[in-house]
């Protein structure tokens, strides 16, 4: 057999197994057990095994056949690197302290730091390629010819992977200790929205905006850019900027103790907004600056007003009362009212609902009553609207199966509590067929209370989560005239009333565009204002779950502006705030398995196809090439001669 044609039958993986077992014992002793007699015993046994494997591999390299010297010397070098890594680790561990009561850190701190950094890299480089080389040997165990190139390729592959891992670990470690951060996220300061601009345009008294920021501050520049777009909208609007360090007296007059403050002053009223001075920390606040400014302007330009919520009929509450009531609460609604300067109060039979509505009531809201109002209460609400020019919002709950005829009939409206379902336009939440009852719509009328939504269209759909249908009736006339009714929100034409509640369209269930919300108005003799009513066929449209949707927020904002006779300032509030993506548990599990298993499987499949094609090409080449004389059978060789 010629040189280069040595078989691999004499190579045994025993030495590599002992080497790997020794490294594993050292790891268990030092990194798992960490201390104690057993830990040092395992460390000693492991170190001895590694040293023995190194000596045995040295002997094997000397006795290796001429064609196998490359592989044996490569394994010897790898074993030596691993042993050096083990020695470096032991020098930096507690071994010196245990044996001689001292440490390398005390005498040679620079060397200790170098070894601590070096030994993990040497360990990885001296261990991982051993596996690649042994696998290469195993694949050639039954080969008639020793392929030195395959062994070299395996060695280089192992070293390449090891060096790549060392580079990755070093890069992560360097980034962590240097504390360098690169922010590539989208950022843009919000612009003044339509509603904010209209509030400024409607000013009837001087309003001064005073900002306190250093001269070259990035946050101050963003704030100046925002308020700059409002400067020319009203002669009553003025903007001033100061540096608190240079003008402490101005800050003292306005109650400001440092920079990063925006002060709103209107007469004797004063409000403040605080912002961080660094752009990194202020980004989230700048994204929603328009919402903060809008809320502050509403507080300072509108006198304190009161909104009353009816109670005593199973209405929705602001906070959960007990665990048995699983209905969504109205905490978002209450916070929205508070941000606009409203005082939120309760109104029940004990507070006079059966006799009269308080004179300071800007509007009365009844959200999700599950029981009918008493005749006296219905009469009080109707008098408030039809005789005093009050404002009323009714958001009904179809699950209560209450039609509220005594209250709705004088308003020219009737309510069918059958749940509406749509299999085309709905909000997917759980992935079940019941999601079809979360009817989504972009069909809005021309009424002022939905003017912003009509303008936004498909950009701001509204979700009704289990709604009933409203119908306009022929209302009887009285001394104050008949009510003017109008459909303001309508469902998609693929909606049907699900009588059997199986979320499937039956033969007797007709698809049509149902009315989801209506407006009712009464023109009263001067000087009384117009009586205004909004009726919604769903209470969840204003509950916390649905109010996460921008369309539902806009619906309530414009509805409130119309009821409070502030339709002149109705409009969209600008926001650049990132909307969080909500996932269900099933989606999270699915994404976990997809991202964990699909990429490795794809890589393995591509690797299999690549190696298979290489083998097919190699087999084709070997079949086409003439065989060496040493491999031709003796009989064939004689015939050839």
Coordinates of C-alpha atoms in Angstrom, one line a residue, residues 44-607:
X44 CA -7.9 16.3 40.2
X45 CA -9.3 13.2 38.4
X46 CA -10.3 15.3 35.3
X47 CA -6.9 17.0 35.1
X48 CA -5.1 13.7 35.4
X49 CA -7.3 12.3 32.6
X50 CA -6.5 15.2 30.3
X51 CA -2.8 15.0 31.0
X52 CA -2.9 11.2 30.4
X53 CA -4.7 11.7 27.1
X54 CA -2.1 14.3 26.1
X55 CA 0.8 11.9 26.8
X56 CA -1.0 9.0 25.0
X57 CA -1.7 11.2 22.0
X58 CA 2.0 12.3 21.9
X59 CA 3.0 8.6 21.7
X60 CA 0.4 7.9 19.0
X61 CA 1.6 10.8 16.9
X62 CA 5.2 9.4 16.9
X63 CA 4.0 6.0 15.9
X64 CA 1.5 7.1 13.3
X65 CA 1.8 5.9 9.8
X66 CA 3.2 8.2 7.2
X67 CA -0.3 9.1 5.7
X68 CA -1.9 9.6 9.1
X69 CA 0.7 11.9 10.7
X70 CA -1.4 15.0 9.8
X71 CA -4.4 13.9 11.8
X72 CA -2.5 12.6 14.8
X73 CA -0.4 15.8 15.0
X74 CA -3.5 17.9 14.7
X75 CA -5.2 16.1 17.6
X76 CA -2.0 16.4 19.7
X77 CA -2.0 20.2 19.1
X78 CA -5.6 20.4 20.1
X79 CA -5.0 18.4 23.2
X80 CA -2.1 20.7 24.1
X81 CA -4.2 23.8 23.7
X82 CA -6.9 22.3 25.9
X83 CA -4.3 21.4 28.5
X84 CA -2.9 24.9 28.4
X85 CA -6.4 26.3 28.9
X86 CA -6.9 24.0 31.9
X87 CA -3.6 25.1 33.4
X88 CA -4.4 28.8 32.9
X89 CA -7.8 28.3 34.6
X90 CA -6.2 26.5 37.6
X91 CA -3.7 29.3 38.0
X92 CA -6.5 31.9 38.2
X93 CA -8.7 29.7 40.5
X94 CA -8.6 29.1 44.2
X95 CA -6.0 26.3 43.8
X96 CA -3.0 28.5 44.7
X97 CA -4.9 29.9 47.7
X98 CA -5.7 26.3 48.9
X99 CA -2.2 25.0 48.4
X100 CA 0.0 28.0 49.3
X101 CA -2.3 30.6 50.8
X102 CA -1.7 33.2 48.0
X103 CA -3.1 33.9 44.6
X104 CA -1.8 35.1 41.2
X105 CA -4.1 38.2 41.5
X106 CA -2.1 39.4 44.4
X107 CA 1.4 39.1 42.9
X108 CA 0.8 39.4 39.1
X109 CA -2.6 41.1 38.5
X110 CA -1.8 41.8 34.9
X111 CA -1.0 38.1 34.2
X112 CA -4.1 37.0 36.1
X113 CA -6.3 39.3 34.0
X114 CA -4.7 38.0 30.8
X115 CA -5.2 34.3 31.8
X116 CA -8.8 34.9 32.8
X117 CA -9.5 36.3 29.4
X118 CA -7.4 33.7 27.5
X119 CA -8.4 30.4 29.0
X120 CA -12.0 30.2 27.8
X121 CA -10.9 30.9 24.2
X122 CA -8.1 28.3 24.4
X123 CA -10.5 25.7 25.9
X124 CA -13.0 26.2 23.1
X125 CA -10.4 26.2 20.3
X126 CA -8.7 23.1 21.8
X127 CA -11.9 21.1 22.4
X128 CA -14.5 21.7 19.7
X129 CA -12.4 20.8 16.7
X130 CA -11.6 17.5 18.3
X131 CA -15.2 16.5 17.7
X132 CA -15.0 17.4 14.1
X133 CA -11.7 15.5 13.6
X134 CA -13.1 12.3 15.3
X135 CA -16.2 12.5 13.2
X136 CA -14.1 12.7 10.1
X137 CA -12.1 9.6 11.2
X138 CA -15.3 7.7 11.9
X139 CA -16.6 8.5 8.4
X140 CA -13.4 7.0 6.9
X141 CA -13.2 3.9 9.2
X142 CA -14.3 1.6 6.4
X143 CA -12.8 3.5 3.5
X144 CA -10.2 1.7 1.4
X145 CA -8.2 4.8 1.0
X146 CA -7.3 7.5 3.6
X147 CA -8.5 10.9 2.5
X148 CA -6.2 13.5 4.0
X149 CA -8.2 16.3 2.5
X150 CA -11.3 15.3 4.3
X151 CA -9.4 15.3 7.6
X152 CA -8.0 18.8 6.9
X153 CA -11.4 20.1 6.0
X154 CA -12.9 18.8 9.2
X155 CA -10.1 20.4 11.2
X156 CA -10.5 23.8 9.5
X157 CA -14.3 23.6 10.0
X158 CA -13.9 23.0 13.7
X159 CA -11.4 25.8 14.1
X160 CA -13.6 28.1 12.1
X161 CA -16.6 27.5 14.3
X162 CA -14.5 27.8 17.4
X163 CA -13.0 31.2 16.3
X164 CA -16.5 32.4 15.3
X165 CA -17.8 31.6 18.8
X166 CA -14.8 33.3 20.4
X167 CA -15.4 36.4 18.4
X168 CA -19.1 36.5 19.3
X169 CA -18.4 36.1 23.0
X170 CA -15.7 38.8 22.9
X171 CA -17.9 41.2 21.0
X172 CA -20.8 40.8 23.5
X173 CA -18.4 41.1 26.4
X174 CA -16.8 44.2 25.0
X175 CA -20.2 45.8 24.3
X176 CA -21.4 45.1 27.8
X177 CA -18.4 46.6 29.6
X178 CA -18.1 49.6 27.2
X179 CA -21.9 50.4 27.6
X180 CA -22.3 51.7 24.1
X181 CA -25.9 51.7 22.9
X182 CA -27.1 52.3 19.4
X183 CA -30.8 53.3 19.1
X184 CA -32.1 52.6 15.6
X185 CA -35.8 52.9 16.6
X186 CA -38.2 55.2 14.7
X187 CA -38.7 58.5 16.5
X188 CA -40.7 61.6 15.6
X189 CA -42.1 64.3 17.8
X190 CA -45.9 64.5 17.5
X191 CA -47.3 67.4 15.6
X192 CA -50.1 69.7 16.8
X193 CA -53.3 67.8 16.1
X194 CA -56.6 69.1 14.7
X195 CA -58.3 69.3 18.1
X196 CA -55.4 71.2 19.7
X197 CA -55.3 73.6 16.8
X198 CA -59.1 74.3 17.1
X199 CA -58.8 74.9 20.8
X200 CA -56.1 77.6 20.2
X201 CA -58.2 79.1 17.4
X202 CA -61.2 79.3 19.8
X203 CA -59.3 81.3 22.5
X204 CA -61.1 84.3 23.8
X205 CA -58.5 85.2 26.5
X206 CA -54.7 85.5 26.4
X207 CA -52.9 82.2 26.8
X208 CA -49.1 82.2 27.4
X209 CA -46.9 79.2 26.9
X210 CA -43.6 79.5 28.7
X211 CA -40.9 76.9 28.2
X212 CA -37.7 76.4 30.3
X213 CA -34.9 74.7 28.5
X214 CA -31.1 75.3 28.0
X215 CA -30.2 77.3 24.8
X216 CA -28.9 74.3 22.8
X217 CA -31.1 71.5 24.2
X218 CA -32.5 69.0 21.8
X219 CA -35.7 68.5 23.7
X220 CA -36.2 72.2 23.8
X221 CA -35.8 72.4 20.0
X222 CA -38.5 69.7 19.6
X223 CA -40.8 71.6 21.9
X224 CA -40.2 74.8 20.0
X225 CA -41.0 73.1 16.7
X226 CA -44.3 71.8 18.1
X227 CA -45.5 75.1 19.6
X228 CA -44.2 77.0 16.6
X229 CA -47.0 75.5 14.5
X230 CA -49.6 77.0 16.8
X231 CA -48.2 80.5 17.0
X232 CA -50.2 82.1 14.1
X233 CA -53.6 80.5 14.9
X234 CA -54.8 83.1 17.4
X235 CA -53.9 86.6 18.5
X236 CA -54.4 85.5 22.1
X237 CA -51.7 82.8 21.9
X238 CA -48.1 83.7 22.9
X239 CA -44.9 81.7 23.3
X240 CA -41.9 82.5 25.5
X241 CA -38.7 80.6 26.2
X242 CA -36.3 80.9 29.1
X243 CA -33.2 79.2 30.6
X244 CA -33.9 78.7 34.3
X245 CA -30.2 79.0 35.0
X246 CA -30.1 82.5 33.4
X247 CA -33.6 83.6 34.5
X248 CA -34.3 82.2 37.9
X249 CA -36.6 85.1 38.8
X250 CA -39.0 84.2 35.9
X251 CA -39.0 80.6 37.1
X252 CA -39.7 81.7 40.6
X253 CA -42.7 83.8 39.4
X254 CA -44.2 80.8 37.6
X255 CA -43.3 78.3 40.3
X256 CA -40.6 76.5 38.3
X257 CA -37.5 75.2 40.0
X258 CA -35.5 74.0 37.0
X259 CA -35.4 73.4 33.2
X260 CA -37.5 70.9 31.4
X261 CA -40.9 72.5 32.2
X262 CA -43.7 73.9 30.0
X263 CA -46.0 76.3 31.8
X264 CA -49.5 77.2 30.6
X265 CA -50.9 80.5 31.9
X266 CA -54.4 81.9 31.4
X267 CA -55.4 84.6 33.7
X268 CA -54.9 83.3 37.2
X269 CA -55.0 79.7 36.1
X270 CA -51.6 77.9 35.6
X271 CA -50.7 74.3 34.6
X272 CA -47.4 72.6 34.0
X273 CA -45.9 69.8 31.9
X274 CA -42.5 68.3 32.7
X275 CA -40.1 66.7 30.3
X276 CA -36.7 65.1 30.7
X277 CA -33.8 67.1 29.4
X278 CA -32.1 64.3 27.4
X279 CA -33.6 63.3 24.1
X280 CA -33.2 59.6 24.9
X281 CA -35.3 59.8 28.0
X282 CA -37.8 62.3 26.5
X283 CA -38.7 60.4 23.4
X284 CA -41.8 58.6 24.7
X285 CA -43.1 61.9 26.2
X286 CA -42.5 63.7 22.9
X287 CA -44.3 61.1 20.9
X288 CA -47.5 61.8 22.9
X289 CA -46.9 65.5 23.5
X290 CA -50.0 66.6 21.6
X291 CA -52.2 64.5 23.9
X292 CA -50.7 66.1 26.9
X293 CA -51.0 69.6 25.5
X294 CA -54.6 69.0 24.4
X295 CA -55.6 67.8 27.9
X296 CA -53.9 70.7 29.6
X297 CA -55.5 73.2 27.2
X298 CA -58.9 71.7 27.9
X299 CA -58.3 72.0 31.6
X300 CA -57.2 75.6 31.5
X301 CA -59.5 77.0 28.9
X302 CA -62.7 75.3 30.0
X303 CA -64.3 75.9 33.4
X304 CA -64.7 72.8 35.7
X305 CA -67.6 70.8 34.5
X306 CA -69.4 67.7 35.8
X307 CA -70.4 64.5 34.1
X308 CA -72.8 62.2 35.9
X309 CA -72.9 58.4 35.5
X310 CA -76.2 56.7 36.4
X311 CA -75.9 53.9 39.0
X312 CA -78.3 51.4 40.5
X313 CA -79.2 49.5 37.4
X314 CA -76.2 47.2 37.0
X315 CA -74.2 49.7 35.0
X316 CA -70.6 49.3 34.2
X317 CA -68.2 50.5 36.9
X318 CA -64.8 52.2 36.9
X319 CA -63.0 49.5 38.9
X320 CA -63.9 45.8 39.4
X321 CA -66.2 45.4 42.4
X322 CA -65.8 41.6 42.8
X323 CA -64.5 38.6 40.9
X324 CA -68.0 37.5 39.8
X325 CA -68.4 40.5 37.5
X326 CA -66.2 39.7 34.4
X327 CA -67.5 42.6 32.3
X328 CA -64.9 45.2 31.1
X329 CA -64.7 48.3 33.3
X330 CA -64.7 52.0 32.4
X331 CA -61.4 53.1 33.9
X332 CA -60.1 54.4 30.6
X333 CA -63.3 56.4 30.1
X334 CA -63.0 58.0 33.5
X335 CA -59.4 58.9 32.9
X336 CA -60.2 60.4 29.6
X337 CA -62.9 62.6 31.2
X338 CA -60.5 63.6 34.0
X339 CA -57.8 64.6 31.5
X340 CA -60.3 67.0 29.9
X341 CA -61.1 68.7 33.1
X342 CA -64.4 66.9 34.0
X343 CA -65.5 66.0 37.5
X344 CA -67.0 62.5 37.3
X345 CA -69.8 61.8 39.7
X346 CA -72.4 59.1 40.3
X347 CA -76.2 59.7 39.9
X348 CA -78.7 57.2 41.4
X349 CA -82.1 57.3 42.9
X350 CA -80.5 58.2 46.2
X351 CA -78.8 61.2 44.5
X352 CA -82.1 62.5 43.0
X353 CA -82.3 60.6 39.8
X354 CA -86.0 60.0 40.5
X355 CA -86.8 63.7 40.9
X356 CA -84.4 65.9 38.9
X357 CA -81.0 66.1 37.3
X358 CA -78.5 68.4 39.1
X359 CA -78.2 71.9 37.5
X360 CA -74.4 71.6 37.1
X361 CA -74.7 68.4 35.0
X362 CA -72.9 68.9 31.6
X363 CA -74.1 65.5 30.5
X364 CA -75.5 62.3 31.9
X365 CA -74.1 58.9 30.8
X366 CA -75.8 55.6 31.3
X367 CA -73.3 52.8 30.2
X368 CA -74.5 49.2 30.3
X369 CA -77.6 49.2 32.5
X370 CA -78.7 45.6 32.9
X371 CA -82.0 46.5 34.6
X372 CA -84.7 48.9 33.4
X373 CA -84.9 52.4 34.8
X374 CA -87.8 53.1 37.1
X375 CA -90.7 55.1 35.5
X376 CA -89.7 58.1 37.7
X377 CA -86.1 57.8 36.6
X378 CA -87.0 57.6 32.9
X379 CA -89.3 60.6 33.2
X380 CA -86.4 62.6 34.9
X381 CA -84.0 61.8 32.1
X382 CA -86.5 62.7 29.4
X383 CA -87.4 66.0 31.1
X384 CA -83.6 66.8 31.4
X385 CA -83.3 66.4 27.6
X386 CA -86.7 67.6 26.3
X387 CA -87.4 70.5 28.7
X388 CA -84.0 71.7 29.9
X389 CA -81.9 71.1 26.8
X390 CA -79.6 68.6 28.6
X391 CA -77.3 66.0 27.1
X392 CA -77.7 62.2 27.5
X393 CA -75.6 59.3 26.4
X394 CA -77.1 55.8 26.5
X395 CA -74.8 52.7 25.8
X396 CA -77.0 49.7 26.1
X397 CA -76.0 46.1 26.9
X398 CA -77.8 43.5 24.7
X399 CA -76.7 40.7 27.0
X400 CA -79.1 42.0 29.6
X401 CA -82.1 41.4 27.2
X402 CA -83.6 44.8 28.1
X403 CA -85.2 46.9 25.4
X404 CA -85.7 50.0 27.6
X405 CA -88.9 50.9 25.8
X406 CA -90.2 53.4 28.3
X407 CA -87.0 55.5 27.9
X408 CA -86.3 55.0 24.2
X409 CA -89.8 55.3 22.7
X410 CA -90.1 59.1 23.4
X411 CA -86.7 59.5 21.7
X412 CA -88.0 57.9 18.5
X413 CA -85.7 54.9 18.9
X414 CA -86.2 51.2 19.7
X415 CA -83.6 48.6 20.6
X416 CA -83.4 44.9 19.6
X417 CA -81.0 43.1 22.1
X418 CA -80.3 40.2 19.6
X419 CA -76.5 39.9 19.2
X420 CA -75.2 41.1 15.8
X421 CA -72.6 39.0 14.1
X422 CA -70.4 39.5 11.0
X423 CA -68.1 36.9 9.5
X424 CA -66.3 39.3 7.2
X425 CA -65.6 42.5 9.2
X426 CA -64.8 41.7 12.8
X427 CA -62.0 42.0 15.4
X428 CA -60.1 38.7 16.0
X429 CA -59.2 38.2 19.6
X430 CA -59.4 34.6 20.6
X431 CA -59.5 32.9 17.2
X432 CA -62.8 31.3 17.9
X433 CA -66.1 31.8 16.0
X434 CA -67.3 34.0 18.8
X435 CA -65.0 36.7 17.5
X436 CA -67.6 37.3 14.8
X437 CA -69.7 39.2 17.4
X438 CA -66.9 41.8 17.6
X439 CA -68.3 43.8 14.7
X440 CA -65.9 46.3 13.1
X441 CA -67.2 49.1 10.9
X442 CA -66.1 52.2 9.0
X443 CA -69.6 53.2 7.9
X444 CA -70.3 56.6 9.6
X445 CA -72.9 59.2 8.9
X446 CA -72.5 62.9 8.3
X447 CA -73.3 63.9 11.9
X448 CA -71.0 66.2 13.8
X449 CA -70.4 63.5 16.5
X450 CA -68.6 61.2 14.0
X451 CA -67.1 63.9 11.7
X452 CA -63.5 62.9 12.6
X453 CA -64.2 59.2 12.0
X454 CA -65.9 59.9 8.7
X455 CA -62.8 61.8 7.6
X456 CA -60.3 59.1 8.8
X457 CA -62.4 56.2 7.2
X458 CA -60.4 53.0 7.1
X459 CA -57.7 54.5 9.2
X460 CA -59.9 54.3 12.3
X461 CA -62.4 51.5 12.4
X462 CA -64.7 51.3 15.4
X463 CA -65.3 47.9 17.2
X464 CA -68.7 47.0 18.8
X465 CA -68.2 43.9 21.0
X466 CA -71.5 42.2 21.1
X467 CA -73.9 44.9 19.9
X468 CA -77.7 45.0 19.4
X469 CA -79.5 46.8 16.6
X470 CA -81.2 50.2 16.9
X471 CA -84.3 51.1 14.8
X472 CA -85.7 54.6 14.2
X473 CA -89.4 54.8 15.0
X474 CA -92.1 57.3 14.1
X475 CA -92.0 59.4 17.3
X476 CA -95.1 61.1 18.6
X477 CA -95.1 64.9 18.5
X478 CA -95.5 67.0 21.7
X479 CA -95.4 70.6 22.7
X480 CA -91.7 70.8 22.1
X481 CA -91.7 69.2 18.7
X482 CA -90.8 65.7 17.4
X483 CA -87.2 64.4 17.9
X484 CA -84.8 64.6 15.0
X485 CA -83.1 61.2 14.7
X486 CA -80.2 60.1 12.6
X487 CA -78.1 57.0 12.2
X488 CA -74.5 57.9 12.9
X489 CA -72.8 54.5 12.9
X490 CA -73.8 51.5 10.8
X491 CA -72.7 47.9 10.6
X492 CA -71.3 46.3 7.4
X493 CA -74.0 44.9 5.0
X494 CA -72.7 41.3 5.8
X495 CA -74.0 41.6 9.4
X496 CA -76.9 39.5 10.7
X497 CA -78.9 39.2 13.9
X498 CA -77.8 35.9 15.4
X499 CA -81.0 34.6 16.8
X500 CA -79.7 31.1 17.7
X501 CA -76.3 32.5 18.8
X502 CA -74.2 29.9 16.9
X503 CA -72.2 32.6 15.0
X504 CA -73.3 31.1 11.7
X505 CA -75.7 32.8 9.3
X506 CA -78.9 30.6 9.2
X507 CA -81.5 30.4 6.5
X508 CA -83.8 32.8 8.4
X509 CA -81.1 35.3 9.4
X510 CA -80.8 38.1 6.9
X511 CA -77.7 39.9 6.2
X512 CA -78.1 43.7 6.3
X513 CA -76.6 47.0 7.5
X514 CA -77.9 47.5 11.0
X515 CA -77.8 50.8 12.9
X516 CA -75.3 50.7 15.7
X517 CA -75.6 54.2 17.0
X518 CA -78.1 57.1 16.5
X519 CA -78.3 60.7 17.5
X520 CA -81.4 62.4 18.7
X521 CA -81.9 66.1 19.1
X522 CA -84.7 68.4 20.3
X523 CA -85.0 72.0 19.2
X524 CA -86.3 73.9 22.2
X525 CA -87.6 77.5 22.4
X526 CA -84.9 80.2 23.1
X527 CA -83.0 80.7 25.2
X528 CA -82.9 77.0 26.0
X529 CA -80.2 75.0 24.3
X530 CA -80.8 72.0 22.0
X531 CA -81.6 68.7 23.8
X532 CA -79.1 66.1 22.7
X533 CA -79.0 62.3 23.0
X534 CA -76.6 59.7 21.6
X535 CA -77.8 56.0 21.8
X536 CA -75.4 53.1 21.2
X537 CA -76.4 49.5 20.8
X538 CA -73.4 48.3 22.8
X539 CA -71.9 49.2 26.2
X540 CA -68.5 47.5 25.4
X541 CA -67.8 50.1 22.7
X542 CA -66.6 52.4 25.5
X543 CA -65.2 49.7 27.9
X544 CA -61.5 49.3 28.6
X545 CA -60.9 46.5 26.1
X546 CA -62.4 48.3 23.1
X547 CA -61.0 51.7 24.1
X548 CA -57.5 50.3 23.3
X549 CA -58.6 50.9 19.7
X550 CA -57.9 54.4 18.3
X551 CA -61.3 54.4 16.5
X552 CA -63.2 53.9 19.7
X553 CA -61.2 56.6 21.5
X554 CA -62.0 59.0 18.7
X555 CA -65.7 58.0 18.7
X556 CA -66.0 58.9 22.4
X557 CA -64.0 62.1 22.2
X558 CA -66.2 63.5 19.4
X559 CA -69.4 62.2 21.0
X560 CA -68.4 64.0 24.2
X561 CA -67.6 67.2 22.3
X562 CA -71.0 67.2 20.7
X563 CA -72.9 66.5 23.9
X564 CA -70.9 69.2 25.7
X565 CA -71.4 71.6 22.8
X566 CA -67.7 71.7 22.1
X567 CA -68.0 70.4 18.5
X568 CA -66.0 73.5 17.3
X569 CA -62.8 71.9 18.9
X570 CA -63.6 68.3 17.8
X571 CA -60.9 66.6 15.8
X572 CA -58.1 64.1 15.9
X573 CA -55.4 64.2 18.5
X574 CA -51.9 63.5 17.0
X575 CA -49.8 60.8 18.4
X576 CA -46.5 59.1 17.4
X577 CA -46.7 56.6 20.3
X578 CA -46.0 53.0 19.4
X579 CA -49.0 50.8 19.8
X580 CA -48.2 47.6 21.7
X581 CA -48.8 44.4 19.9
X582 CA -51.0 42.0 21.9
X583 CA -50.6 38.3 21.6
X584 CA -52.7 35.5 22.9
X585 CA -51.0 32.6 24.8
X586 CA -51.7 30.3 21.8
X587 CA -49.9 32.8 19.5
X588 CA -47.0 33.1 21.8
X589 CA -46.6 29.3 22.0
X590 CA -46.8 29.0 18.2
X591 CA -44.2 31.7 17.6
X592 CA -41.9 30.1 20.2
X593 CA -42.0 26.7 18.4
X594 CA -41.8 28.3 14.9
X595 CA -38.7 30.4 15.8
X596 CA -37.1 27.6 17.8
X597 CA -37.4 24.7 15.4
X598 CA -38.1 26.0 11.8
X599 CA -34.8 27.8 11.2
X600 CA -32.6 24.9 12.4
X601 CA -34.7 22.5 10.3
X602 CA -34.3 24.6 7.3
X603 CA -30.6 24.8 7.8
X604 CA -30.3 21.1 8.3
X605 CA -32.4 20.4 5.1
X606 CA -30.2 22.7 3.1
X607 CA -27.1 21.1 4.5

